[in-house]
Amino acid sequence: MITLKSDREIELIRKNGRIVANTLALMRRHAAPGVTTKELDGIAEDYIRGEGAVPSFLGYGEPPYPAAICTSVNEAVVHGVPDGRALQEGDIVGIDVGASSGGFHGDGAATLPIGRIDDETGRLLAATQAALAAGIAKALPGGRLGDVSAAIQGAAEDAGFSVVRALVGHGIGREMHEAPQIPNYGRAGRGVRLKTGMVLALEPMINIGTYEVELLDDEWTIVTADRTLSAHFEHTVAITEDGPVILTVADPEFLDQ
Ligand code: MF3
Ligand code: CO
């Protein structure tokens, strides 16, 4: 069942979305050659708790997720676990952040370049961000979920990249993962009808090579089957009468630095 959120509930999700987006901006500031993903995790957790929220991912699932954020380097698609690995010039790192307070969650992600990256990698990041934007633009009352999925897939594949099938976006609210599941591929005009009050975490995962993925032995990290690079961007989005509203928005002072 898809729960519709009231304006008051959407404001609570937006508070968490703001903390998530500010955390991502902090990560952009700190992610540099020589910095470990564990250091990024510590900075993120301190910020989230300092804002009076709790990291949504810590302890989630089975085995319990062991960190505050996910840090997915290069061929890691999502759910990379922070560790002592130092980032290197030319890497990309997908940072995924969830925050919870007031009984609701916010969820967002961005893939960051470390120093200079090569042209194809830059195109992958741009295409994944553009695919997310194309999906958000279709999050309209009266539309269909398939409109969102098809827009994401079209943008990614038109750029020459492949869409991960095995993982999906999701509804979000009192739970981090609510109905509906949102594939990043599909057909326009199909699927459930979109309504004002739905809040969706849209999160395309886009690969340079095959869309097939594998789970590593740590039971969390998902990597591309062919070990080519993968990118991931995510926003929490409310469907309103006035159209899609992104709830994972940073404060201006976080963006300027
Ligand atoms: N944004 C991801 C998701 O929606 C992050 C989950 S990480 C986990 O699934 F550890 F919490 F699973
Ligand atoms: Co998510």
mmCIF file of C-alpha atoms and ligand atoms in Angstrom:
data_model
loop_
_atom_site.group_PDB
_atom_site.id
_atom_site.type_symbol
_atom_site.label_atom_id
_atom_site.label_comp_id
_atom_site.label_asym_id
_atom_site.label_seq_id
_atom_site.Cartn_x
_atom_site.Cartn_y
_atom_site.Cartn_z
ATOM 1 C CA MET A 1 0.000 0.000 0.000
ATOM 2 C CA ILE A 2 1.308 3.428 -0.918
ATOM 3 C CA THR A 3 0.800 5.908 1.927
ATOM 4 C CA LEU A 4 0.004 9.499 0.972
ATOM 5 C CA LYS A 5 1.712 12.109 3.121
ATOM 6 C CA SER A 6 0.086 15.253 4.520
ATOM 7 C CA ASP A 7 1.763 18.634 4.132
ATOM 8 C CA ARG A 8 2.906 18.361 7.754
ATOM 9 C CA GLU A 9 4.463 14.952 7.100
ATOM 10 C CA ILE A 10 6.160 16.229 3.963
ATOM 11 C CA GLU A 11 7.703 19.032 6.063
ATOM 12 C CA LEU A 12 9.129 16.418 8.451
ATOM 13 C CA ILE A 13 10.615 14.482 5.513
ATOM 14 C CA ARG A 14 12.003 17.772 4.167
ATOM 15 C CA LYS A 15 13.832 18.408 7.474
ATOM 16 C CA ASN A 16 15.612 15.075 7.058
ATOM 17 C CA GLY A 17 16.173 15.766 3.376
ATOM 18 C CA ARG A 18 17.915 19.001 4.279
ATOM 19 C CA ILE A 19 20.242 17.150 6.673
ATOM 20 C CA VAL A 20 20.947 14.537 3.964
ATOM 21 C CA ALA A 21 21.725 17.168 1.325
ATOM 22 C CA ASN A 22 23.912 19.179 3.700
ATOM 23 C CA THR A 23 25.801 15.972 4.524
ATOM 24 C CA LEU A 24 26.360 15.317 0.813
ATOM 25 C CA ALA A 25 27.678 18.873 0.418
ATOM 26 C CA LEU A 26 30.049 18.270 3.362
ATOM 27 C CA MET A 27 31.241 15.074 1.681
ATOM 28 C CA ARG A 28 31.925 17.006 -1.531
ATOM 29 C CA ARG A 29 34.108 19.352 0.503
ATOM 30 C CA HIS A 30 36.062 16.545 2.198
ATOM 31 C CA ALA A 31 36.318 13.868 -0.505
ATOM 32 C CA ALA A 32 39.859 14.225 -1.884
ATOM 33 C CA PRO A 33 42.885 12.063 -2.652
ATOM 34 C CA GLY A 34 44.239 10.474 0.552
ATOM 35 C CA VAL A 35 40.983 10.700 2.535
ATOM 36 C CA THR A 36 39.571 7.344 3.622
ATOM 37 C CA THR A 37 35.933 6.392 3.233
ATOM 38 C CA LYS A 38 35.857 5.673 7.004
ATOM 39 C CA GLU A 39 36.889 9.287 7.648
ATOM 40 C CA LEU A 40 34.021 10.472 5.454
ATOM 41 C CA ASP A 41 31.644 8.210 7.387
ATOM 42 C CA GLY A 42 32.753 9.758 10.694
ATOM 43 C CA ILE A 43 32.289 13.305 9.423
ATOM 44 C CA ALA A 44 28.842 12.432 8.086
ATOM 45 C CA GLU A 45 27.686 10.697 11.274
ATOM 46 C CA ASP A 46 28.878 13.598 13.462
ATOM 47 C CA TYR A 47 27.008 16.106 11.300
ATOM 48 C CA ILE A 48 23.764 14.064 11.161
ATOM 49 C CA ARG A 49 23.742 13.536 14.953
ATOM 50 C CA GLY A 50 24.670 17.183 15.542
ATOM 51 C CA GLU A 51 21.467 18.104 13.703
ATOM 52 C CA GLY A 52 19.451 15.935 16.103
ATOM 53 C CA ALA A 53 18.869 13.133 13.597
ATOM 54 C CA VAL A 54 19.997 9.505 13.387
ATOM 55 C CA PRO A 55 21.722 7.902 10.363
ATOM 56 C CA SER A 56 18.979 5.751 8.793
ATOM 57 C CA PHE A 57 21.343 3.093 7.445
ATOM 58 C CA LEU A 58 23.259 2.224 10.663
ATOM 59 C CA GLY A 59 22.071 -1.206 11.843
ATOM 60 C CA TYR A 60 19.644 -1.586 8.922
ATOM 61 C CA GLY A 61 19.004 -5.008 7.384
ATOM 62 C CA GLU A 62 20.719 -8.358 7.832
ATOM 63 C CA PRO A 63 23.618 -8.493 8.476
ATOM 64 C CA PRO A 64 23.097 -5.093 10.158
ATOM 65 C CA TYR A 65 24.618 -2.352 8.004
ATOM 66 C CA PRO A 66 27.750 -1.306 9.940
ATOM 67 C CA ALA A 67 28.121 2.401 9.074
ATOM 68 C CA ALA A 68 26.259 5.702 8.849
ATOM 69 C CA ILE A 69 26.648 6.159 5.080
ATOM 70 C CA CYS A 70 27.463 4.086 2.012
ATOM 71 C CA THR A 71 30.669 4.820 0.093
ATOM 72 C CA SER A 72 30.742 3.002 -3.253
ATOM 73 C CA VAL A 73 34.078 3.422 -5.049
ATOM 74 C CA ASN A 74 34.463 2.972 -8.835
ATOM 75 C CA GLU A 75 32.948 -0.428 -9.827
ATOM 76 C CA ALA A 76 30.885 -0.467 -6.609
ATOM 77 C CA VAL A 77 27.293 0.337 -7.547
ATOM 78 C CA VAL A 78 25.757 0.932 -4.112
ATOM 79 C CA HIS A 79 26.034 -0.150 -0.457
ATOM 80 C CA GLY A 80 29.834 0.096 -0.336
ATOM 81 C CA VAL A 81 30.922 -0.083 3.312
ATOM 82 C CA PRO A 82 33.300 2.644 4.564
ATOM 83 C CA ASP A 83 36.761 1.317 5.457
ATOM 84 C CA GLY A 84 40.417 2.326 5.589
ATOM 85 C CA ARG A 85 40.757 2.645 1.815
ATOM 86 C CA ALA A 86 42.151 6.029 0.802
ATOM 87 C CA LEU A 87 40.501 7.687 -2.189
ATOM 88 C CA GLN A 88 42.783 8.289 -5.164
ATOM 89 C CA GLU A 89 42.899 10.891 -7.896
ATOM 90 C CA GLY A 90 40.642 9.692 -10.738
ATOM 91 C CA ASP A 91 38.327 7.615 -8.497
ATOM 92 C CA ILE A 92 34.603 8.184 -8.244
ATOM 93 C CA VAL A 93 32.768 7.588 -4.980
ATOM 94 C CA GLY A 94 29.020 7.208 -4.611
ATOM 95 C CA ILE A 95 27.954 8.637 -1.258
ATOM 96 C CA ASP A 96 24.525 7.571 -0.012
ATOM 97 C CA VAL A 97 23.044 9.219 3.079
ATOM 98 C CA GLY A 98 19.871 8.624 5.079
ATOM 99 C CA ALA A 99 18.724 10.668 8.079
ATOM 100 C CA SER A 100 15.814 10.135 10.434
ATOM 101 C CA SER A 101 14.142 12.439 12.936
ATOM 102 C CA GLY A 102 10.578 13.262 13.943
ATOM 103 C CA GLY A 103 9.467 9.781 12.896
ATOM 104 C CA PHE A 104 10.407 10.180 9.208
ATOM 105 C CA HIS A 105 13.361 9.601 6.885
ATOM 106 C CA GLY A 106 15.136 11.409 4.068
ATOM 107 C CA ASP A 107 17.396 9.622 1.565
ATOM 108 C CA GLY A 108 19.814 10.983 -1.020
ATOM 109 C CA ALA A 109 22.997 10.152 -2.896
ATOM 110 C CA ALA A 110 25.568 11.633 -5.230
ATOM 111 C CA THR A 111 28.620 10.258 -7.016
ATOM 112 C CA LEU A 112 31.635 12.515 -6.539
ATOM 113 C CA PRO A 113 34.776 12.786 -8.668
ATOM 114 C CA ILE A 114 38.083 12.638 -6.795
ATOM 115 C CA GLY A 115 40.375 15.184 -8.406
ATOM 116 C CA ARG A 116 40.518 14.895 -12.185
ATOM 117 C CA ILE A 117 38.524 12.079 -13.790
ATOM 118 C CA ASP A 118 38.674 10.954 -17.416
ATOM 119 C CA ASP A 119 36.132 12.114 -20.012
ATOM 120 C CA GLU A 120 34.066 8.939 -20.169
ATOM 121 C CA THR A 121 33.761 8.881 -16.386
ATOM 122 C CA GLY A 122 32.647 12.509 -16.461
ATOM 123 C CA ARG A 123 29.985 11.607 -19.034
ATOM 124 C CA LEU A 124 28.786 8.755 -16.816
ATOM 125 C CA LEU A 125 28.292 11.107 -13.857
ATOM 126 C CA ALA A 126 26.530 13.719 -16.003
ATOM 127 C CA ALA A 127 24.260 11.126 -17.643
ATOM 128 C CA THR A 128 23.265 9.595 -14.300
ATOM 129 C CA GLN A 129 22.426 13.006 -12.867
ATOM 130 C CA ALA A 130 20.472 13.843 -16.041
ATOM 131 C CA ALA A 131 18.599 10.531 -15.815
ATOM 132 C CA LEU A 132 17.567 11.367 -12.238
ATOM 133 C CA ALA A 133 16.406 14.832 -13.362
ATOM 134 C CA ALA A 134 14.404 13.285 -16.221
ATOM 135 C CA GLY A 135 12.695 10.915 -13.772
ATOM 136 C CA ILE A 136 11.912 13.705 -11.309
ATOM 137 C CA ALA A 137 10.311 15.744 -14.119
ATOM 138 C CA LYS A 138 7.804 12.902 -14.645
ATOM 139 C CA ALA A 139 6.813 12.680 -10.950
ATOM 140 C CA LEU A 140 3.483 14.362 -11.682
ATOM 141 C CA PRO A 141 0.011 13.792 -10.216
ATOM 142 C CA GLY A 142 -2.088 11.903 -12.766
ATOM 143 C CA GLY A 143 0.956 10.339 -14.403
ATOM 144 C CA ARG A 144 2.088 6.748 -14.046
ATOM 145 C CA LEU A 145 5.081 5.264 -12.260
ATOM 146 C CA GLY A 146 6.223 3.844 -15.610
ATOM 147 C CA ASP A 147 6.598 7.411 -16.906
ATOM 148 C CA VAL A 148 9.306 7.986 -14.278
ATOM 149 C CA SER A 149 11.041 4.670 -14.953
ATOM 150 C CA ALA A 150 10.986 5.111 -18.736
ATOM 151 C CA ALA A 151 12.353 8.656 -18.533
ATOM 152 C CA ILE A 152 15.285 7.500 -16.402
ATOM 153 C CA GLN A 153 16.024 4.569 -18.697
ATOM 154 C CA GLY A 154 15.742 6.681 -21.850
ATOM 155 C CA ALA A 155 18.172 9.316 -20.596
ATOM 156 C CA ALA A 156 20.737 6.733 -19.488
ATOM 157 C CA GLU A 157 20.564 4.526 -22.572
ATOM 158 C CA ASP A 158 20.516 7.479 -25.004
ATOM 159 C CA ALA A 159 23.865 8.449 -23.445
ATOM 160 C CA GLY A 160 25.169 4.936 -24.185
ATOM 161 C CA PHE A 161 25.083 3.553 -20.632
ATOM 162 C CA SER A 162 23.177 0.677 -19.003
ATOM 163 C CA VAL A 163 20.572 0.717 -16.231
ATOM 164 C CA VAL A 164 20.974 -1.594 -13.223
ATOM 165 C CA ARG A 165 17.897 -3.876 -13.019
ATOM 166 C CA ALA A 166 18.469 -5.624 -9.701
ATOM 167 C CA LEU A 167 18.010 -2.562 -7.451
ATOM 168 C CA VAL A 168 15.205 -0.015 -7.379
ATOM 169 C CA GLY A 169 14.076 3.319 -5.948
ATOM 170 C CA HIS A 170 11.305 3.336 -3.350
ATOM 171 C CA GLY A 171 8.602 5.180 -1.505
ATOM 172 C CA ILE A 172 9.830 6.808 1.716
ATOM 173 C CA GLY A 173 8.255 8.205 4.871
ATOM 174 C CA ARG A 174 7.968 6.643 8.322
ATOM 175 C CA GLU A 175 9.987 3.758 6.840
ATOM 176 C CA MET A 176 13.092 4.226 4.708
ATOM 177 C CA HIS A 177 11.739 1.705 2.208
ATOM 178 C CA GLU A 178 8.019 1.937 1.495
ATOM 179 C CA ALA A 179 5.887 0.988 -1.491
ATOM 180 C CA PRO A 180 6.124 1.412 -4.386
ATOM 181 C CA GLN A 181 9.329 -0.112 -5.695
ATOM 182 C CA ILE A 182 10.571 2.099 -8.522
ATOM 183 C CA PRO A 183 12.552 0.346 -11.269
ATOM 184 C CA ASN A 184 14.877 2.588 -13.260
ATOM 185 C CA TYR A 185 13.636 0.996 -16.487
ATOM 186 C CA GLY A 186 10.110 0.480 -17.784
ATOM 187 C CA ARG A 187 7.389 1.733 -20.048
ATOM 188 C CA ALA A 188 5.603 5.066 -20.043
ATOM 189 C CA GLY A 189 1.873 4.837 -19.365
ATOM 190 C CA ARG A 190 2.237 1.662 -17.265
ATOM 191 C CA GLY A 191 2.262 1.083 -13.523
ATOM 192 C CA VAL A 192 0.486 2.718 -10.598
ATOM 193 C CA ARG A 193 -1.120 6.129 -10.952
ATOM 194 C CA LEU A 194 0.917 8.920 -9.306
ATOM 195 C CA LYS A 195 -0.906 11.042 -6.731
ATOM 196 C CA THR A 196 -0.358 14.215 -4.751
ATOM 197 C CA GLY A 197 1.138 13.241 -1.375
ATOM 198 C CA MET A 198 3.320 10.405 -2.645
ATOM 199 C CA VAL A 199 6.966 10.767 -1.592
ATOM 200 C CA LEU A 200 9.487 8.833 -3.668
ATOM 201 C CA ALA A 201 13.229 8.219 -3.403
ATOM 202 C CA LEU A 202 14.353 8.097 -7.043
ATOM 203 C CA GLU A 203 17.806 6.585 -7.466
ATOM 204 C CA PRO A 204 19.160 5.519 -10.845
ATOM 205 C CA MET A 205 22.257 3.302 -10.783
ATOM 206 C CA ILE A 206 23.955 3.506 -14.195
ATOM 207 C CA ASN A 207 26.883 1.453 -15.501
ATOM 208 C CA ILE A 208 29.381 1.953 -18.296
ATOM 209 C CA GLY A 209 29.307 -1.742 -19.236
ATOM 210 C CA THR A 210 26.823 -4.507 -18.419
ATOM 211 C CA TYR A 211 23.842 -3.806 -16.181
ATOM 212 C CA GLU A 212 24.483 -7.066 -14.309
ATOM 213 C CA VAL A 213 25.691 -6.763 -10.723
ATOM 214 C CA GLU A 214 27.159 -9.019 -8.020
ATOM 215 C CA LEU A 215 27.182 -9.001 -4.213
ATOM 216 C CA LEU A 216 30.628 -9.092 -2.572
ATOM 217 C CA ASP A 217 31.496 -11.403 0.341
ATOM 218 C CA ASP A 218 30.946 -8.580 2.852
ATOM 219 C CA GLU A 219 27.226 -9.169 2.103
ATOM 220 C CA TRP A 220 26.626 -5.469 1.390
ATOM 221 C CA THR A 221 28.770 -4.097 -1.414
ATOM 222 C CA ILE A 222 27.134 -4.413 -4.844
ATOM 223 C CA VAL A 223 29.598 -4.232 -7.771
ATOM 224 C CA THR A 224 29.201 -4.351 -11.540
ATOM 225 C CA ALA A 225 29.583 -7.919 -12.861
ATOM 226 C CA ASP A 226 32.204 -6.747 -15.391
ATOM 227 C CA ARG A 227 33.881 -4.338 -12.893
ATOM 228 C CA THR A 228 33.302 -1.301 -15.115
ATOM 229 C CA LEU A 229 32.396 1.960 -13.387
ATOM 230 C CA SER A 230 28.968 2.718 -11.959
ATOM 231 C CA ALA A 231 27.291 5.951 -10.805
ATOM 232 C CA HIS A 232 24.339 6.618 -8.471
ATOM 233 C CA PHE A 233 22.386 9.788 -7.712
ATOM 234 C CA GLU A 234 19.305 9.969 -5.500
ATOM 235 C CA HIS A 235 16.754 12.529 -4.378
ATOM 236 C CA THR A 236 13.708 12.279 -2.140
ATOM 237 C CA VAL A 237 10.855 13.886 -4.100
ATOM 238 C CA ALA A 238 7.280 14.819 -3.125
ATOM 239 C CA ILE A 239 4.522 14.748 -5.732
ATOM 240 C CA THR A 240 2.421 17.891 -5.244
ATOM 241 C CA GLU A 241 -0.376 19.690 -7.072
ATOM 242 C CA ASP A 242 2.309 22.026 -8.378
ATOM 243 C CA GLY A 243 4.454 19.153 -9.632
ATOM 244 C CA PRO A 244 7.566 17.426 -8.256
ATOM 245 C CA VAL A 245 9.281 19.026 -5.243
ATOM 246 C CA ILE A 246 12.795 17.869 -4.309
ATOM 247 C CA LEU A 247 13.035 17.465 -0.514
ATOM 248 C CA THR A 248 16.782 16.714 -0.386
ATOM 249 C CA VAL A 249 17.907 20.332 -0.749
ATOM 250 C CA ALA A 250 20.978 21.748 1.015
ATOM 251 C CA ASP A 251 21.126 25.077 2.811
ATOM 252 C CA PRO A 252 22.782 27.761 0.658
ATOM 253 C CA GLU A 253 25.787 28.079 2.975
ATOM 254 C CA PHE A 254 26.564 24.378 2.405
ATOM 255 C CA LEU A 255 26.519 24.687 -1.355
ATOM 256 C CA ASP A 256 28.776 27.719 -1.568
ATOM 257 C CA GLN A 257 31.778 26.096 0.077
HETATM 258 N N1 MF3 B 1 19.589 4.652 -0.546
HETATM 259 C C1 MF3 B 1 19.809 3.262 -0.269
HETATM 260 C C2 MF3 B 1 18.517 2.515 -0.334
HETATM 261 O O1 MF3 B 1 17.529 3.114 -0.513
HETATM 262 C C3 MF3 B 1 20.609 3.052 0.943
HETATM 263 C C4 MF3 B 1 20.335 1.900 1.814
HETATM 264 S S1 MF3 B 1 21.783 1.432 2.576
HETATM 265 C C5 MF3 B 1 21.319 0.396 3.800
HETATM 266 O O2 MF3 B 1 18.456 1.319 -0.289
HETATM 267 F F1 MF3 B 1 22.362 0.040 4.427
HETATM 268 F F2 MF3 B 1 20.511 1.030 4.608
HETATM 269 F F3 MF3 B 1 20.655 -0.598 3.292
HETATM 270 CO CO CO B 2 17.216 4.993 -1.333
#
